[in-house]
Short mmCIF file of C-alpha atoms in Angstrom, two decimals:
data_model
loop_
_atom_site.label_atom_id
_atom_site.label_comp_id
_atom_site.label_asym_id
_atom_site.label_seq_id
_atom_site.Cartn_x
_atom_site.Cartn_y
_atom_site.Cartn_z
CA MET A 6 0.00 0.00 0.00
CA ASN A 7 1.61 3.24 -1.13
CA LYS A 8 -1.40 5.56 -1.36
CA ILE A 9 -4.20 6.81 0.86
CA PHE A 10 -7.44 7.62 -0.99
CA VAL A 11 -9.88 9.87 0.87
CA LEU A 12 -13.36 9.53 -0.67
CA ASP A 13 -15.88 12.34 -1.01
CA THR A 14 -19.57 11.58 -0.44
CA ASN A 15 -20.48 12.06 -4.10
CA VAL A 16 -18.14 9.23 -5.13
CA LEU A 17 -20.02 6.68 -3.01
CA LEU A 18 -23.45 8.07 -3.94
CA HIS A 19 -22.44 7.74 -7.57
CA ASP A 20 -20.98 4.22 -7.28
CA PRO A 21 -21.23 2.27 -3.99
CA ASN A 22 -18.64 -0.21 -5.31
CA ALA A 23 -16.06 2.59 -5.29
CA LEU A 24 -15.04 1.12 -1.93
CA PHE A 25 -13.36 -1.69 -3.87
CA ALA A 26 -11.96 0.32 -6.79
CA PHE A 27 -8.57 1.31 -5.35
CA ALA A 28 -6.64 -1.97 -5.53
CA ASP A 29 -4.35 -2.65 -2.57
CA ASN A 30 -4.26 0.93 -1.27
CA GLU A 31 -5.79 2.42 1.87
CA VAL A 32 -9.31 3.83 1.50
CA VAL A 33 -10.44 6.44 4.03
CA ILE A 34 -14.04 7.56 4.57
CA PRO A 35 -14.35 10.76 6.63
CA ALA A 36 -16.98 10.60 9.37
CA VAL A 37 -18.86 13.50 7.79
CA VAL A 38 -19.36 11.34 4.68
CA LEU A 39 -21.32 8.84 6.78
CA GLU A 40 -23.50 11.69 8.01
CA GLU A 41 -24.23 12.83 4.45
CA ILE A 42 -24.97 9.28 3.29
CA ASP A 43 -27.32 8.83 6.24
CA SER A 44 -29.25 11.95 5.19
CA LYS A 45 -29.81 10.49 1.70
CA LYS A 46 -30.80 6.91 2.57
CA ARG A 47 -34.54 7.62 2.65
CA ASN A 48 -34.62 9.15 -0.83
CA ALA A 49 -36.76 7.21 -3.28
CA ASP A 50 -34.41 7.89 -6.22
CA GLU A 51 -31.11 6.48 -7.47
CA ILE A 52 -29.13 8.47 -4.90
CA GLY A 53 -31.18 6.96 -2.09
CA ARG A 54 -30.67 3.47 -3.48
CA ASN A 55 -26.90 4.02 -3.62
CA ALA A 56 -26.87 5.42 -0.07
CA ARG A 57 -28.57 2.27 1.18
CA SER A 58 -26.14 0.11 -0.82
CA VAL A 59 -23.15 1.85 0.78
CA SER A 60 -24.70 1.33 4.21
CA ARG A 61 -25.11 -2.40 3.60
CA LEU A 62 -21.57 -2.75 2.25
CA LEU A 63 -20.10 -0.98 5.27
CA ASP A 64 -22.19 -3.10 7.60
CA GLY A 65 -20.84 -6.24 5.91
CA LEU A 66 -17.25 -5.01 6.21
CA ARG A 67 -17.84 -4.24 9.88
CA GLU A 68 -17.86 -7.98 10.48
CA GLN A 69 -14.14 -7.98 9.60
CA GLY A 70 -13.29 -5.72 12.53
CA HIS A 71 -13.65 -2.16 13.78
CA LEU A 72 -14.01 0.29 10.89
CA HIS A 73 -12.25 3.06 12.82
CA SER A 74 -9.19 0.82 13.15
CA GLY A 75 -9.22 -0.37 9.55
CA VAL A 76 -10.56 -3.56 7.99
CA PRO A 77 -9.14 -5.58 5.06
CA LEU A 78 -10.75 -5.31 1.63
CA PRO A 79 -11.05 -8.15 -0.91
CA THR A 80 -8.75 -6.14 -3.21
CA GLY A 81 -5.85 -6.38 -0.73
CA GLY A 82 -6.19 -2.86 0.60
CA THR A 83 -7.80 -1.58 3.77
CA LEU A 84 -10.85 0.54 4.58
CA LYS A 85 -10.94 2.96 7.47
CA VAL A 86 -13.58 5.35 8.78
CA GLU A 87 -11.73 8.46 9.95
CA LEU A 88 -12.32 9.71 13.50
CA ASN A 89 -8.98 11.30 14.47
CA HIS A 90 -8.09 13.65 11.61
CA ARG A 91 -10.82 16.26 11.92
CA SER A 92 -8.72 19.30 12.82
CA PHE A 93 -10.11 22.20 10.81
CA ALA A 94 -7.48 24.83 11.61
CA LYS A 95 -5.44 24.61 8.37
CA VAL A 96 -8.49 24.72 6.08
CA GLN A 97 -10.21 27.45 8.10
CA GLU A 98 -7.26 29.79 7.51
CA MET A 99 -7.92 29.57 3.76
CA PHE A 100 -11.69 29.07 3.39
CA GLY A 101 -13.21 29.93 6.76
CA ASP A 102 -16.62 28.25 6.49
CA MET A 103 -16.86 24.84 8.20
CA SER A 104 -18.96 23.23 5.48
CA ASN A 105 -19.09 19.48 4.90
CA ASP A 106 -16.92 19.86 1.79
CA ASN A 107 -14.29 21.73 3.76
CA ARG A 108 -14.41 19.14 6.54
CA ILE A 109 -13.68 16.40 3.98
CA ILE A 110 -10.81 18.46 2.55
CA ALA A 111 -9.48 18.94 6.09
CA VAL A 112 -9.36 15.18 6.64
CA ALA A 113 -7.33 14.67 3.47
CA LEU A 114 -5.03 17.58 4.35
CA ASN A 115 -4.40 16.27 7.86
CA TYR A 116 -3.55 12.82 6.49
CA SER A 117 -1.17 14.39 3.99
CA LEU A 118 0.59 16.47 6.66
CA GLU A 119 0.87 13.46 8.97
CA GLN A 120 2.45 11.36 6.24
CA GLN A 121 5.15 13.97 5.63
CA ASP A 122 6.59 13.12 9.06
CA GLN A 123 6.70 9.38 8.37
CA GLU A 124 9.86 7.50 7.41
CA HIS A 125 8.08 5.97 4.42
CA PRO A 126 5.33 8.48 3.60
CA LYS A 127 2.28 7.46 1.59
CA THR A 128 0.78 9.71 -1.06
CA THR A 129 -2.61 11.10 -0.01
CA VAL A 130 -5.21 11.63 -2.74
CA LEU A 131 -8.64 13.20 -2.34
CA VAL A 132 -11.14 11.59 -4.74
CA SER A 133 -14.21 13.70 -5.57
CA LYS A 134 -16.60 14.22 -8.44
CA ASP A 135 -17.12 17.80 -7.30
CA VAL A 136 -14.91 20.06 -9.42
CA LEU A 137 -14.78 22.86 -6.84
CA VAL A 138 -13.75 20.46 -4.09
CA ARG A 139 -10.85 19.35 -6.27
CA VAL A 140 -9.95 22.99 -7.02
CA LYS A 141 -10.02 23.98 -3.32
CA ALA A 142 -7.95 20.94 -2.37
CA ASP A 143 -5.44 21.80 -5.08
CA VAL A 144 -5.10 25.31 -3.64
CA LEU A 145 -4.06 23.66 -0.37
CA GLY A 146 -1.43 21.56 -2.15
CA LEU A 147 -3.39 18.30 -2.06
CA LEU A 148 -3.39 15.74 -4.83
CA THR A 149 -6.91 15.23 -6.18
CA GLU A 150 -8.62 12.93 -8.69
CA ASP A 151 -12.02 12.57 -10.28
CA TYR A 152 -13.55 9.12 -9.84
CA LEU A 153 -13.04 7.50 -13.25
CA SER A 154 -13.24 3.76 -12.52
CA ASP A 155 -16.79 3.59 -13.88
CA HIS A 156 -15.98 5.49 -17.09
CA THR A 157 -16.63 3.34 -20.13
CA VAL A 158 -14.64 5.73 -22.30
CA ARG A 159 -12.11 8.35 -21.27
CA SER A 160 -14.09 11.22 -22.77
CA GLY A 161 -17.23 11.89 -24.74
CA ASP A 162 -15.17 12.33 -27.92
CA GLU A 163 -14.22 8.64 -27.80
CA LEU A 164 -17.82 7.41 -27.81
CA TYR A 165 -18.45 4.83 -30.49
CA SER A 166 -20.08 6.61 -33.45
CA GLY A 167 -21.56 3.61 -35.27
CA HIS A 168 -20.13 4.62 -38.62
CA VAL A 169 -16.73 4.97 -40.25
CA THR A 170 -15.40 6.33 -43.56
CA LEU A 171 -12.78 4.25 -45.42
CA PHE A 172 -10.78 5.39 -48.43
CA VAL A 173 -10.22 2.43 -50.75
CA HIS A 174 -9.14 1.67 -54.29
CA PRO A 175 -12.00 2.29 -56.76
CA ALA A 176 -11.86 -1.40 -57.73
CA VAL A 177 -13.14 -2.27 -54.24
CA ILE A 178 -16.20 -0.07 -54.74
CA ASP A 179 -16.76 -1.62 -58.16
CA GLU A 180 -16.54 -5.09 -56.61
CA PHE A 181 -19.27 -4.19 -54.13
CA TYR A 182 -21.63 -2.93 -56.82
CA THR A 183 -20.97 -6.10 -58.84
CA TYR A 184 -21.43 -8.71 -56.11
CA ARG A 185 -23.55 -6.66 -53.60
CA TYR A 186 -21.30 -7.58 -50.68
CA LEU A 187 -17.69 -7.41 -49.51
CA LEU A 188 -15.93 -9.79 -47.14
CA ILE A 189 -14.32 -7.80 -44.34
CA LYS A 190 -11.29 -10.10 -44.17
CA HIS A 191 -10.51 -9.26 -47.83
CA LEU A 192 -10.30 -5.51 -47.19
CA THR A 193 -6.77 -4.18 -47.53
CA ILE A 194 -7.48 -1.65 -44.75
CA LYS A 195 -7.40 -3.46 -41.42
CA VAL A 196 -9.98 -1.86 -39.17
CA GLN A 197 -12.09 -3.19 -36.30
CA LEU A 198 -15.72 -3.20 -37.43
CA ASN A 199 -18.65 -4.05 -35.18
CA PRO A 200 -21.97 -5.73 -36.09
CA HIS A 201 -24.42 -3.31 -37.75
CA GLU A 202 -21.75 -0.62 -38.05
CA PHE A 203 -22.10 1.56 -41.14
CA VAL A 204 -19.22 2.00 -43.57
CA ILE A 205 -18.88 4.74 -46.15
CA LEU A 206 -16.42 3.74 -48.89
CA LYS A 207 -14.78 6.58 -50.78
CA ASP A 208 -12.40 6.52 -53.71
CA GLU A 209 -8.83 7.10 -52.55
CA MET A 210 -8.06 8.51 -56.02
CA GLY A 211 -10.31 11.49 -55.29
CA THR A 212 -13.25 10.80 -57.62
CA SER A 213 -16.89 11.04 -56.48
CA LYS A 214 -17.27 7.25 -56.50
CA SER A 215 -18.62 6.04 -53.13
CA ALA A 216 -20.83 3.45 -51.45
CA LEU A 217 -22.81 3.18 -48.22
CA LEU A 218 -22.73 -0.26 -46.58
CA LYS A 219 -23.51 -1.95 -43.26
CA VAL A 220 -21.72 -4.72 -41.39
CA ASN A 221 -23.87 -7.83 -41.03
CA ALA A 222 -24.95 -9.21 -37.64
CA GLU A 223 -22.08 -11.73 -37.61
CA GLY A 224 -19.48 -9.03 -38.31
CA THR A 225 -18.08 -10.92 -41.31
CA LYS A 226 -19.11 -8.95 -44.38
CA LEU A 227 -20.36 -5.61 -45.67
CA GLU A 228 -23.83 -5.56 -47.16
CA PRO A 229 -25.99 -2.90 -48.84
CA LEU A 230 -28.64 -1.05 -46.88
CA TYR A 231 -31.97 -2.81 -47.23
CA LEU A 232 -34.17 0.26 -47.05
CA SER A 233 -34.73 2.81 -49.75
CA ASN A 234 -34.93 6.49 -48.89
CA ASP A 235 -38.73 6.53 -49.00
CA PRO A 236 -40.59 8.72 -46.47
CA VAL A 237 -41.45 7.18 -43.09
CA TRP A 238 -44.65 8.75 -41.78
CA GLY A 239 -43.85 11.81 -43.87
CA ILE A 240 -40.23 11.96 -42.67
CA THR A 241 -37.41 11.59 -45.20
CA ALA A 242 -33.78 11.23 -44.13
CA ARG A 243 -31.99 14.53 -44.71
CA ASN A 244 -28.45 13.21 -44.29
CA ALA A 245 -26.48 9.98 -44.29
CA GLN A 246 -26.65 9.49 -40.52
CA GLN A 247 -30.44 9.87 -40.44
CA ARG A 248 -30.68 7.24 -43.16
CA MET A 249 -28.46 4.96 -41.07
CA ALA A 250 -30.72 5.58 -38.07
CA LEU A 251 -33.84 4.60 -40.04
CA GLU A 252 -32.07 1.45 -41.24
CA LEU A 253 -31.56 0.38 -37.62
CA LEU A 254 -34.97 1.55 -36.40
CA LEU A 255 -36.93 -0.29 -39.09
CA ASN A 256 -34.96 -3.55 -38.90
CA ASP A 257 -37.03 -5.98 -36.82
CA ASP A 258 -33.96 -8.20 -36.29
CA ILE A 259 -32.25 -5.51 -34.17
CA PRO A 260 -34.12 -5.34 -30.83
CA LEU A 261 -31.81 -2.72 -29.27
CA VAL A 262 -31.01 0.58 -30.99
CA THR A 263 -29.09 3.48 -29.44
CA MET A 264 -28.74 6.96 -30.89
CA SER A 265 -26.72 9.94 -29.72
CA GLY A 266 -26.32 13.41 -31.11
CA LYS A 267 -26.65 17.11 -30.40
CA ALA A 268 -29.98 18.88 -30.06
CA GLY A 269 -31.79 19.23 -33.36
CA THR A 270 -30.25 16.26 -35.15
CA GLY A 271 -33.62 14.52 -35.40
CA LYS A 272 -33.19 11.65 -32.91
CA THR A 273 -36.67 11.83 -31.40
CA LEU A 274 -38.44 12.57 -34.66
CA VAL A 275 -37.03 9.64 -36.66
CA ALA A 276 -37.58 7.28 -33.71
CA LEU A 277 -41.23 8.31 -33.31
CA ALA A 278 -41.86 8.09 -37.07
CA SER A 279 -40.36 4.60 -37.17
CA GLY A 280 -42.36 3.52 -34.12
CA LEU A 281 -45.62 4.79 -35.62
CA LEU A 282 -44.92 2.96 -38.89
CA LYS A 283 -44.23 -0.31 -37.07
CA VAL A 284 -47.18 -0.04 -34.71
CA GLU A 285 -49.89 1.71 -36.72
CA ASP A 286 -49.15 0.64 -40.30
CA GLU A 287 -47.31 -2.68 -40.17
CA ARG A 288 -48.84 -3.89 -36.86
CA LYS A 289 -45.51 -5.49 -36.01
CA TYR A 290 -45.83 -4.36 -32.37
CA LYS A 291 -48.90 -4.08 -30.16
CA LYS A 292 -48.07 -0.72 -28.64
CA LEU A 293 -45.76 2.28 -28.92
CA LEU A 294 -44.41 3.14 -25.46
CA ILE A 295 -42.56 6.45 -25.12
CA GLY A 296 -40.76 7.41 -21.90
CA ARG A 297 -38.20 9.84 -20.58
CA PRO A 298 -36.60 10.43 -17.17
CA VAL A 299 -38.05 13.18 -15.00
CA VAL A 300 -34.87 15.23 -14.51
CA PRO A 301 -35.26 19.03 -14.55
CA MET A 302 -32.94 21.46 -16.34
CA GLY A 303 -32.33 24.26 -13.90
CA LYS A 304 -34.47 24.77 -10.79
CA ASP A 305 -37.12 22.12 -10.14
CA ILE A 306 -40.67 23.45 -10.67
CA GLY A 307 -41.90 21.44 -7.69
CA TYR A 308 -45.16 19.55 -7.33
CA LEU A 309 -47.72 19.91 -10.10
CA PRO A 310 -51.53 19.83 -9.79
CA GLY A 311 -53.89 17.40 -11.46
CA GLU A 312 -54.01 13.71 -12.35
CA LYS A 313 -50.94 11.71 -13.44
CA GLU A 314 -51.31 12.71 -17.11
CA GLU A 315 -51.53 16.40 -16.20
CA LYS A 316 -48.50 16.15 -13.90
CA LEU A 317 -46.44 14.45 -16.62
CA ARG A 318 -47.35 16.83 -19.45
CA PRO A 319 -44.62 19.46 -18.77
CA TRP A 320 -41.95 16.73 -18.63
CA MET A 321 -43.22 15.01 -21.76
CA GLN A 322 -43.82 18.16 -23.81
CA PRO A 323 -40.87 17.49 -26.19
CA ILE A 324 -42.50 14.16 -27.09
CA TYR A 325 -45.87 15.84 -27.72
CA ASP A 326 -44.17 18.50 -29.89
CA ASN A 327 -42.81 15.81 -32.19
CA LEU A 328 -46.11 13.92 -32.25
CA GLU A 329 -47.94 17.11 -33.20
CA PHE A 330 -45.53 17.54 -36.10
CA LEU A 331 -45.97 13.94 -37.27
CA PHE A 332 -49.78 14.04 -37.01
CA ASP A 333 -49.82 17.56 -38.51
CA THR A 334 -52.25 18.87 -35.89
CA LYS A 335 -53.71 22.35 -36.42
CA LYS A 336 -55.14 23.30 -33.03
CA ALA A 337 -54.05 23.04 -29.41
CA GLY A 338 -55.45 19.92 -27.80
CA ASP A 339 -55.79 17.98 -31.05
CA ILE A 340 -52.93 15.63 -30.19
CA GLU A 341 -54.62 14.61 -26.90
CA LYS A 342 -57.80 13.69 -28.79
CA ILE A 343 -55.77 11.65 -31.29
CA LEU A 344 -53.89 9.78 -28.55
CA VAL A 345 -57.13 9.04 -26.69
CA GLY A 346 -58.50 7.47 -29.85
CA MET A 347 -55.28 5.52 -30.42
CA SER A 348 -54.96 3.42 -27.27
CA ASN A 349 -51.81 1.72 -28.60
CA ILE A 350 -49.68 4.85 -28.07
CA GLN A 351 -48.60 5.49 -24.48
CA VAL A 352 -46.44 8.33 -23.12
CA GLU A 353 -45.01 7.41 -19.72
CA ALA A 354 -42.46 8.56 -17.13
CA LEU A 355 -39.69 6.08 -16.39
CA THR A 356 -40.60 6.33 -12.71
CA TYR A 357 -43.28 3.69 -13.33
CA ILE A 358 -41.25 1.16 -15.31
CA ARG A 359 -39.69 -0.82 -12.43
CA GLY A 360 -41.22 -4.27 -12.01
CA ARG A 361 -42.88 -4.29 -15.42
CA SER A 362 -42.43 -6.80 -18.21
CA ILE A 363 -42.97 -5.25 -21.63
CA PRO A 364 -43.50 -7.79 -24.47
CA GLY A 365 -44.45 -7.03 -28.06
CA GLN A 366 -43.93 -3.26 -27.87
CA PHE A 367 -41.87 -0.60 -29.65
CA ILE A 368 -40.23 1.26 -26.75
CA ILE A 369 -38.60 4.69 -27.09
CA ILE A 370 -36.56 6.13 -24.20
CA ASP A 371 -35.66 9.78 -24.73
CA GLU A 372 -32.98 11.74 -22.80
CA ALA A 373 -31.25 8.48 -21.82
CA GLN A 374 -28.03 10.37 -21.02
CA ASN A 375 -29.68 11.36 -17.71
CA LEU A 376 -29.92 7.71 -16.66
CA SER A 377 -27.34 5.92 -14.54
CA LYS A 378 -25.89 2.53 -15.42
CA HIS A 379 -28.22 0.86 -12.92
CA GLU A 380 -31.29 2.63 -14.34
CA VAL A 381 -30.39 1.63 -17.89
CA LYS A 382 -29.98 -1.97 -16.77
CA THR A 383 -33.38 -1.81 -15.06
CA ILE A 384 -35.05 -0.47 -18.22
CA VAL A 385 -33.44 -2.77 -20.79
CA SER A 386 -34.03 -5.81 -18.58
CA ARG A 387 -37.77 -5.01 -18.66
CA VAL A 388 -37.93 -5.66 -22.41
CA GLY A 389 -40.05 -8.74 -23.10
CA GLU A 390 -40.23 -11.15 -26.02
CA GLY A 391 -40.95 -9.52 -29.37
CA SER A 392 -40.19 -5.96 -28.20
CA LYS A 393 -37.77 -3.42 -29.64
CA ILE A 394 -36.22 -0.68 -27.50
CA VAL A 395 -34.63 2.56 -28.67
CA LEU A 396 -32.56 4.71 -26.29
CA MET A 397 -31.32 8.12 -27.35
CA GLY A 398 -29.85 11.31 -25.99
CA ASP A 399 -27.01 13.80 -26.05
CA PRO A 400 -24.12 12.79 -23.73
CA GLU A 401 -23.00 16.43 -23.65
CA GLN A 402 -26.32 17.68 -22.18
CA ILE A 403 -26.58 16.04 -18.77
CA ASP A 404 -28.73 17.44 -15.96
CA HIS A 405 -28.00 14.65 -13.46
CA PRO A 406 -25.63 15.85 -10.67
CA TYR A 407 -23.47 12.70 -10.56
CA LEU A 408 -23.20 11.80 -14.25
CA ASP A 409 -20.98 13.05 -17.07
CA SER A 410 -20.44 12.32 -20.76
CA ALA A 411 -18.28 9.27 -20.03
CA SER A 412 -20.17 7.69 -17.11
CA ASN A 413 -23.86 8.03 -17.98
CA GLY A 414 -26.11 5.08 -18.77
CA LEU A 415 -26.40 5.78 -22.49
CA THR A 416 -22.63 5.80 -23.02
CA TYR A 417 -22.32 2.68 -20.87
CA LEU A 418 -24.97 0.86 -22.91
CA VAL A 419 -23.45 1.85 -26.26
CA GLU A 420 -19.97 0.66 -25.32
CA ARG A 421 -21.14 -2.61 -23.75
CA PHE A 422 -23.41 -3.61 -26.65
CA LYS A 423 -21.44 -2.36 -29.66
CA THR A 424 -19.99 -5.84 -30.34
CA GLN A 425 -23.36 -7.62 -30.04
CA GLY A 426 -25.26 -8.69 -33.14
CA ILE A 427 -28.65 -7.81 -31.64
CA SER A 428 -27.88 -4.10 -31.27
CA GLY A 429 -26.95 -1.13 -33.40
CA HIS A 430 -25.81 2.42 -32.71
CA ILE A 431 -25.55 5.63 -34.68
CA THR A 432 -24.35 9.11 -33.78
CA LEU A 433 -26.27 11.85 -35.59
CA GLU A 434 -23.97 14.76 -36.38
CA LYS A 435 -25.77 17.29 -38.54
CA GLY A 436 -28.49 19.48 -37.06
CA GLU A 437 -31.67 19.67 -39.14
CA ARG A 438 -33.92 21.73 -36.85
CA SER A 439 -32.82 25.07 -38.24
CA LYS A 440 -29.65 26.97 -39.12
CA LEU A 441 -29.95 28.86 -35.84
CA ALA A 442 -30.28 25.63 -33.80
CA GLN A 443 -27.25 24.12 -35.53
CA LEU A 444 -25.15 27.23 -34.88
CA ALA A 445 -26.25 27.26 -31.25
CA ALA A 446 -25.29 23.60 -30.82
CA ASP A 447 -21.88 24.21 -32.40
CA LEU A 448 -20.97 27.63 -30.98
CA LEU A 449 -22.54 27.56 -27.54
#
């Protein structure tokens, strides 16, 4: 053991298994962290669930010995609940206020100062997902880290896009148009391609010759897209990525589809159009179920009056906006009348999905970037036989306090399923809402 990791509350509320993520080093939990976790344990949300999980894990470790003295961890390290390093004098000189954050910083600082007097000092690191805590600790000369063990990718830029452009000899493109397929192992360019990944072939000589292909479910060959560019419920693909999205959405052999992209790229619209085609026209699925997490942007508007449908309406308004466009409604209230008459379309909050089994339905989950890994697992594991589920969102627009572009549920799902033949992913890049919306997404 050559390091001491002092954990902030937000690390454990984000991932209870963080207790075991520091190999054979010493893990320290300040006493104030236990107080904060105790205050969250009655919450009915994901944070409350994680607080209760941490409590159970600590109770289990307590059987190994006294937590204030240190107990062994399965990883080879030790866990200790701090009781003797609470001196606030050093931190108070700099920041004054005795807040919980400052008390946690004080614990890490006192450990660091104590180690400087040891013959073989250990490096003390404060681990926090709070940027300002890390900044304040850095001002005091402490080493700090974000908690990254649960990151599927190192940054949002490394998220799997679902498509790739390859520059090849024109003879390769001619071979595809002749035989209508290409074996991946025969490509001169060695690149890792995943099932249902899209490939744009371009002429390396610089001509306009090109081809749009898709990897088959087995990941062995490139095949043409099966769908033409015909309108889907009045919606026609405006760019290559939207056409790729429709290819995945309308393929009944792909039960899991994920889409990411900036605001205005058409994620929700193409998903709803595809769902309506499959449910209303083709009768492939019994019902279209549309849900999104209830996570506010900015200050929460509090409790809302009325029945469940009236309470949900402000949260689900983006869904209704797209449905109004697809149904071409003329007056306010028309979409409600249409949905009442069409009992096979249901708009629901994800709050009510736990415990359900959902067979034979086309399921759309919007704003999935605001879901944790556990919530995504809960949702996808609800999918019954004969259902198709679509999850979409923008990993760069997260309103959840403990998630970021590399640790949210959507990113986690994309990276875990990208090699599976039953799933497909596409990142939409070009905004189609308006020139202003595209500029705002790019410049702001």
